[in-house]
XYZ file of C-alpha atoms in Angstrom:
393
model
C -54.363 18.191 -59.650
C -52.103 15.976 -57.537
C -52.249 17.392 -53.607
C -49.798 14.670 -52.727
C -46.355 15.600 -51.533
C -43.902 14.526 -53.479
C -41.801 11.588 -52.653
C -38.934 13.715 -51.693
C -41.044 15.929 -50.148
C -42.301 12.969 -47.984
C -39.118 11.736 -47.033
C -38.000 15.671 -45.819
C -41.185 15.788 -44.048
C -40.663 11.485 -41.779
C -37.360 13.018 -41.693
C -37.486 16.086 -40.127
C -39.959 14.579 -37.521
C -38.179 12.338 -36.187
C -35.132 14.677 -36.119
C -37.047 17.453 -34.498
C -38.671 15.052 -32.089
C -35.339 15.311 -29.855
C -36.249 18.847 -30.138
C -39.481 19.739 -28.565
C -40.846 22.593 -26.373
C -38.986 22.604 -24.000
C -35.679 23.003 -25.522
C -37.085 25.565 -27.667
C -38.351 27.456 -24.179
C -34.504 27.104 -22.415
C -33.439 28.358 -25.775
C -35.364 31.268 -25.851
C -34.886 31.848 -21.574
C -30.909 31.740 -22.763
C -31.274 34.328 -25.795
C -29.176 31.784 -27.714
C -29.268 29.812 -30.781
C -30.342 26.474 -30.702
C -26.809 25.070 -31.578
C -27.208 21.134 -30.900
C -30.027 21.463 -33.264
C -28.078 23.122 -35.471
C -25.731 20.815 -36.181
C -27.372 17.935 -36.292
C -29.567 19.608 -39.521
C -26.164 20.419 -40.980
C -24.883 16.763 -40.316
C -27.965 15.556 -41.399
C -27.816 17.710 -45.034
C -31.107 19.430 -43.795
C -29.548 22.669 -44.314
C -28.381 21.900 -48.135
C -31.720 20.611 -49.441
C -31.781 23.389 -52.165
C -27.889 23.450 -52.651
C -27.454 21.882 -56.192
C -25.773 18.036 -55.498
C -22.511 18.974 -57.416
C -22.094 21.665 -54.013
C -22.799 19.153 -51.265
C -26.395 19.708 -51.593
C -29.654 17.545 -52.379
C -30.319 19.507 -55.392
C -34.134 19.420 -54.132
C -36.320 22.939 -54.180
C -38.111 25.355 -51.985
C -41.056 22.775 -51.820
C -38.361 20.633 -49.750
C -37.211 23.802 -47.868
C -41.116 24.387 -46.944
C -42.056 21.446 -45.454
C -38.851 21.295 -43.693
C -39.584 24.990 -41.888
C -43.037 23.507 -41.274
C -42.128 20.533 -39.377
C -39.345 22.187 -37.161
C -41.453 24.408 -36.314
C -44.491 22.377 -35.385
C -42.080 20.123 -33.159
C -41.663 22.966 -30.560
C -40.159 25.962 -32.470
C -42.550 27.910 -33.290
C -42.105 31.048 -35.227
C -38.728 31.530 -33.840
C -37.776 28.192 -35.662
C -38.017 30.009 -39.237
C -34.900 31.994 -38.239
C -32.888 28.715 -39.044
C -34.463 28.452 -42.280
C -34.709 32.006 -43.437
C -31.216 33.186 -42.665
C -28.841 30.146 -44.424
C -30.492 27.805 -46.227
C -33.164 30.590 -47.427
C -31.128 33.787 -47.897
C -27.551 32.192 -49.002
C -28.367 28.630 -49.943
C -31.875 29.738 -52.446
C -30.189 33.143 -53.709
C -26.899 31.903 -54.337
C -27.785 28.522 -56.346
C -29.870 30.461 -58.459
C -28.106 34.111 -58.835
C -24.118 33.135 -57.576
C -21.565 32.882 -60.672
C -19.357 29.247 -60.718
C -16.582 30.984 -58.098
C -19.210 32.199 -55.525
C -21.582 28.816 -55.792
C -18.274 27.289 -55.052
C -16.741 29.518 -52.377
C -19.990 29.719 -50.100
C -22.580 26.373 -51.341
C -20.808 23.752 -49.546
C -20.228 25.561 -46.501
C -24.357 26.783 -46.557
C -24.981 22.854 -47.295
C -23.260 21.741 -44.128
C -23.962 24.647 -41.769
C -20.904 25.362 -41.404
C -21.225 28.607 -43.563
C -23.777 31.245 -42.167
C -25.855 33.924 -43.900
C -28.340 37.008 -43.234
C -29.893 39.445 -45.304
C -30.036 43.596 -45.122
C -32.596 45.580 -46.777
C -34.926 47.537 -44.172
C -33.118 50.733 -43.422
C -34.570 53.074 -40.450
C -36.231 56.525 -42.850
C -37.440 53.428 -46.094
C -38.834 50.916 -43.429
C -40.542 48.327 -46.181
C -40.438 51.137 -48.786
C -37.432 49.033 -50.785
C -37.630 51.752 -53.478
C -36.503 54.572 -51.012
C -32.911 52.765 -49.432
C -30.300 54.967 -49.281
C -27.233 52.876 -48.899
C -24.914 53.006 -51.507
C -22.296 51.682 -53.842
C -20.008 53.716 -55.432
C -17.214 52.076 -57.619
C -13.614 52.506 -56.753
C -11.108 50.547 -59.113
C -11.619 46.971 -58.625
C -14.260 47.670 -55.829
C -17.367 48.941 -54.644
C -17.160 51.057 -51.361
C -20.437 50.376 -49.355
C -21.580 53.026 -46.851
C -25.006 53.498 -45.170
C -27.216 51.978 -42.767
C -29.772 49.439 -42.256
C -31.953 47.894 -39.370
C -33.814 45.106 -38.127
C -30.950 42.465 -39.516
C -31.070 39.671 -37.374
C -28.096 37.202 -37.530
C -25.332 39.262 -38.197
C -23.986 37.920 -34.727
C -23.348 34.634 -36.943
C -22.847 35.227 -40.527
C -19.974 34.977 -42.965
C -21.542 36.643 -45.294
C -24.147 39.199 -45.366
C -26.393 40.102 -48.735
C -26.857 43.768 -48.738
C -29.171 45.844 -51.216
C -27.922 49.247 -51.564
C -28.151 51.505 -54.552
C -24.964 51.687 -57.040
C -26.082 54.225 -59.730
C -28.604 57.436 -58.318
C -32.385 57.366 -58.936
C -32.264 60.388 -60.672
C -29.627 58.790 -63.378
C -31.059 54.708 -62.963
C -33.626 55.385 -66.126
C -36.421 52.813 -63.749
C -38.142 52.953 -60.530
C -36.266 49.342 -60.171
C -33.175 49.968 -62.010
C -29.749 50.954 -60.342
C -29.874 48.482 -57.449
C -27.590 45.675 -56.919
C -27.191 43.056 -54.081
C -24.129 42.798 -52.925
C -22.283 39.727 -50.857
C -20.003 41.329 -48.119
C -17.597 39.461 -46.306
C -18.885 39.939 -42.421
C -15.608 38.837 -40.877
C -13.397 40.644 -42.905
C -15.620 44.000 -42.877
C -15.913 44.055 -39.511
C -12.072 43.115 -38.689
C -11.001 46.695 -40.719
C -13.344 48.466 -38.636
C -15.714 49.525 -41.317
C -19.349 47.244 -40.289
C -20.316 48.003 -37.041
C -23.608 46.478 -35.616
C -25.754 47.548 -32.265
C -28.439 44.806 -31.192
C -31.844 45.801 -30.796
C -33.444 44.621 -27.448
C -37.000 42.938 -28.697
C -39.946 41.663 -26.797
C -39.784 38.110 -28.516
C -37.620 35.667 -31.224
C -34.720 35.382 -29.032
C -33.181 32.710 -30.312
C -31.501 34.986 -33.288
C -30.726 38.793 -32.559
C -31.260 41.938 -34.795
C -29.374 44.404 -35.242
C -28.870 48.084 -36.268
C -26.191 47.984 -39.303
C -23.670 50.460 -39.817
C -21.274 49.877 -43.132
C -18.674 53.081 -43.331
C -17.209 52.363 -46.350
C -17.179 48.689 -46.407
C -15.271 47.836 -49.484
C -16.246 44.605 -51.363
C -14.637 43.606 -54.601
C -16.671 43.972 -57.596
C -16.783 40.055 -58.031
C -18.823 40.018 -55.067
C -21.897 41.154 -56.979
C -25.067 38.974 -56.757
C -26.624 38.703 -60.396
C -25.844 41.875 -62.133
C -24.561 45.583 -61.229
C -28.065 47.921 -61.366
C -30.025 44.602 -62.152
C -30.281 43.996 -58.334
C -33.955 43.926 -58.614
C -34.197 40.680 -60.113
C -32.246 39.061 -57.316
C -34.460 40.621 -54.651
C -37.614 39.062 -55.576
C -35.595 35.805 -55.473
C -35.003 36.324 -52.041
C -38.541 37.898 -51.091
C -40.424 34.835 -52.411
C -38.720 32.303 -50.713
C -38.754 34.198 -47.738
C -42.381 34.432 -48.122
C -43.012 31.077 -48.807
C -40.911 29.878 -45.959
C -42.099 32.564 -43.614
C -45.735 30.781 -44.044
C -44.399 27.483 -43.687
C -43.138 28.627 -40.079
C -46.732 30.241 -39.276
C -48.437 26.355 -40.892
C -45.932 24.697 -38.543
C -46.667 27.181 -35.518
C -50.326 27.073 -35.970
C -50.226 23.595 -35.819
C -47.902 23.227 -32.866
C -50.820 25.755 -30.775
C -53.158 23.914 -32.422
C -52.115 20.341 -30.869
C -51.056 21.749 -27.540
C -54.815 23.570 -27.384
C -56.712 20.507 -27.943
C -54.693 18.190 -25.484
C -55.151 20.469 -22.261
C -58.863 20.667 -23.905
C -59.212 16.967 -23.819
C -57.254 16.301 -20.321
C -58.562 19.828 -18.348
C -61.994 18.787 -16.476
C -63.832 21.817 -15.433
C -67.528 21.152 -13.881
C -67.362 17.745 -14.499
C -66.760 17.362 -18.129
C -63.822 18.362 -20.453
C -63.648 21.612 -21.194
C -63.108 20.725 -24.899
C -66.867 19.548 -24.941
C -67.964 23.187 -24.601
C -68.739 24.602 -28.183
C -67.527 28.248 -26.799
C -64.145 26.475 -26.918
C -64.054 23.707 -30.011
C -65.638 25.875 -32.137
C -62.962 28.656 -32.562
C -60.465 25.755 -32.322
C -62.201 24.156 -35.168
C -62.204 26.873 -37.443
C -58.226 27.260 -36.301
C -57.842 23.842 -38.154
C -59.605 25.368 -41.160
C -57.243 28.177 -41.312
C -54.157 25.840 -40.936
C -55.156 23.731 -43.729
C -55.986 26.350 -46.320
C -53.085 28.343 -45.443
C -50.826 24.805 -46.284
C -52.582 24.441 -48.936
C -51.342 27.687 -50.669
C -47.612 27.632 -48.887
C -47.221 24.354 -50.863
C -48.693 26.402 -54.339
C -46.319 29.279 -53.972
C -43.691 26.586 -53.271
C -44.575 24.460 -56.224
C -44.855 27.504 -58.535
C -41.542 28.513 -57.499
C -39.982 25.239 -58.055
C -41.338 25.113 -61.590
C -39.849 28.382 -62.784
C -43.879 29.978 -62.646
C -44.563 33.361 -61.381
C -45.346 32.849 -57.606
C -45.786 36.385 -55.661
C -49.176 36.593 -55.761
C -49.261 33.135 -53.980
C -46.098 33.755 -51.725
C -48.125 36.947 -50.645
C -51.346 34.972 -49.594
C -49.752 32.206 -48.223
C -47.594 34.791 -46.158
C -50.961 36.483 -44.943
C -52.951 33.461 -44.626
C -50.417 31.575 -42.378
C -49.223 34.479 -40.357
C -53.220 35.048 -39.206
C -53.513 31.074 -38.761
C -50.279 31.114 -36.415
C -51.287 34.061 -34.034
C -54.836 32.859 -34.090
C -54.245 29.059 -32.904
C -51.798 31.028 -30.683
C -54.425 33.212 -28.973
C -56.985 30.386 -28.978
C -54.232 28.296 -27.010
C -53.908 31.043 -25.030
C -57.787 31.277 -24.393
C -58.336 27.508 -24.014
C -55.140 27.310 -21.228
C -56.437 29.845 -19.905
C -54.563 31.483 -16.492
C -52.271 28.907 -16.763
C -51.281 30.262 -20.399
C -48.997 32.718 -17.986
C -47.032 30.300 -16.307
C -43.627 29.511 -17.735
C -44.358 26.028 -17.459
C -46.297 25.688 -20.452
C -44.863 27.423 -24.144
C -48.010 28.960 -24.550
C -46.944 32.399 -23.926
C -43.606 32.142 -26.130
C -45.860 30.999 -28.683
C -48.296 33.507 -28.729
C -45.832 36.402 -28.449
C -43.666 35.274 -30.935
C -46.873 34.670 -33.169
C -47.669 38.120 -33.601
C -44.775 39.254 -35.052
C -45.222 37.117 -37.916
C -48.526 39.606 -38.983
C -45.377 42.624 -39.158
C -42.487 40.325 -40.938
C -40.957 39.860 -43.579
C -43.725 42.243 -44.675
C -46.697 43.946 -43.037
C -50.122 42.466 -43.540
C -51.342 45.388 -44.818
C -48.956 45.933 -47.889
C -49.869 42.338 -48.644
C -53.234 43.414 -48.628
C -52.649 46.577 -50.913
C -50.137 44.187 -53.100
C -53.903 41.987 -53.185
C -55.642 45.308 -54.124
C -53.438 46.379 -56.812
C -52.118 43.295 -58.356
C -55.015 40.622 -57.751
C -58.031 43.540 -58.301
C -56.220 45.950 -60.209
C -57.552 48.804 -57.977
C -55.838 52.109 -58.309
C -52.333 52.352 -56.426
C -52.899 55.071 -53.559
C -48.959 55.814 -53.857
């Protein structure tokens, strides 16, 4: 086995750093004290054809994988970001860029690739709905086919980014469970034009005030009979199902290269004050109460890399890759908020002042255990899948 990046890989990784090095802490703290996106950053990545790294070439793109993607997420967010950083790659290059190269027929690769490549194009995803919560089984938004179109109508919540996107990939239900013939069948994902949508009047949004991840807003989703022509379907009508995994892995996989990249921001910020801060005469780095849980914080960080970069890899090569995307989601999400709370520990009262990011890092750290899927139903997916224990459900 070969634990070498790759040399594209590599060159993402150099590249990214010194990109992101203009970028540090404290822009990502006025960012988040302004509840707005990080736009200078923004467009240098889509200048830079950071955004298009898996956009096929013959779209603008670099034609490189989620590997690429992964280490990308992990070094913007280890430059200052945080988890708030994996917003940028999540919603775009994630969501629209990932989904579309893979699942997108030749007219809607070439309608929305190029745009996703150089950021000029902007994407978010809807799937939670308020009663089905992670339950992706139980949505009730629906489909129903009128001539040439399918008329969308239902709800969904926690959608962050609709604010920004041109397009919006919805999963909603287009034949009834009772009549789909599969627990998975008679689901489609759909690509609805946010613009146009919300210019007739029919997609309404409310934002939802949140405690942390300010950069990027979420939103409650309203679509009263949103009509998108039937060309707009992602993969195929009541085959949405393969699509969605698609999008869950990566979003996995680049959710835990945000939590990597966070842990090891905390992680570096920890052991400088530990090294500078002199408390009765001697560092207080050299006390064991203090380098020890900082240590093992560096153990956690590494394995949880380690099996981001699997799930990654696995994906890449066309390999089944949930189980991994699953553990490298858990692993990295507990690495993140732990080097957060240690940073927290080791800064100690000074962790509350607003001059240091501790405390946007170690609030926006926690959310990462609840999103894009709660720890525990990555542990019961563990249970059932890895063990092959007996579903409770």
């Amino acid at each position: 086995m070969d634990f070498e990046l790759s040399e594209t890989a590599a060159a993402v990784q150099k590249g990214m750093r010194e990109l992101c090095a203009d970028f540090g802490t404290d822009y990502w703290s006025r960012c988040d004290a302004q509840e707005r996106w990080p736009e200078e950053l923004w467009t240098e990545l889509g200048r830079g054809g950071w955004l298009g790294l898996a956009v096929p070439e013959s779209y603008g793109g670099g034609g490189l994988g989620l590997m690429e993607l992964a280490v990308a997420m992990e070094e913007l967010a280890a430059s200052g970001a945080g988890t708030a950083g994996a917003f940028l790659y999540l919603l775009t290059p994630g969501f629209g860029g990932v989904t579309v190269s893979r699942h997108g027929t030749e007219a809607q690769k070439r309608d929305l690739l190029p745009g996703i490549a150089a950021g000029t194009t902007q994407t978010c995803f809807a799937l939670t709905e308020p009663d089905a919560g992670s339950n992706a089984l139980a949505i009730s938004t629906t489909a129903r086919r009128d001539g040439d179109d399918l008329v969308l109508r239902g709800q969904k919540i926690w959608i962050s980014g609709v604010q920004r996107a041109d397009w919006m990939l919805v999963v909603c239900r287009t034949t009834p469970a009772a009549e789909a013939g599969g627990r998975t069948s008679g689901f489609s994902v759909l690509l609805v034009d946010v613009p146009e949508a919300e210019a007739a009047g029919t997609l309404q949004y409310t934002p939802i005030h949140k405690a942390g991840n300010r950069i990027v807003k979420s939103n409650q989703v309203h679509f009263d009979d949103v009509r998108v022509p039937a060309d707009r379907v992602l993969g195929e009508i009541d085959a949405g199902f393969a699509v969605l995994w698609d999008i869950l892995n990566p979003e996995r996989v680049l959710a835990a290269a945000g939590g990597v990249g966070t842990a090891e921001l905390a992680l570096r910020l920890a052991v400088g004050y530990a090294r500078e801060r002199e408390v009765f005469g001697r560092p207080i780095g050299a006390n064991q109460g203090l380098a020890f849980p900082l240590a093992r914080v560096k153990a956690q960080t590494e394995l949880a890399r380690l099996m981001t970069h699997k799930a990654a890899w696995l994906y890449d090569h066309g390999r089944p890759s949930g189980d991994e995307a699953n553990i490298a989601k858990l692993t990295a999400a507990n690495a993140a908020w732990d080097a957060a709370d240690r940073a927290y520990q080791t800064y100690g009262g000074m962790a509350f002042s607003e001059e240091y990011p501790i405390a946007r890092l170690h609030r926006d750290a926690r959310i990462a255990k609840n999103i894009p899927v709660a720890e525990e139903l990555v542990l019961a997916h563990i249970a059932t899948q890895g063990l092959g224990l007996p579903r409770s459900y």
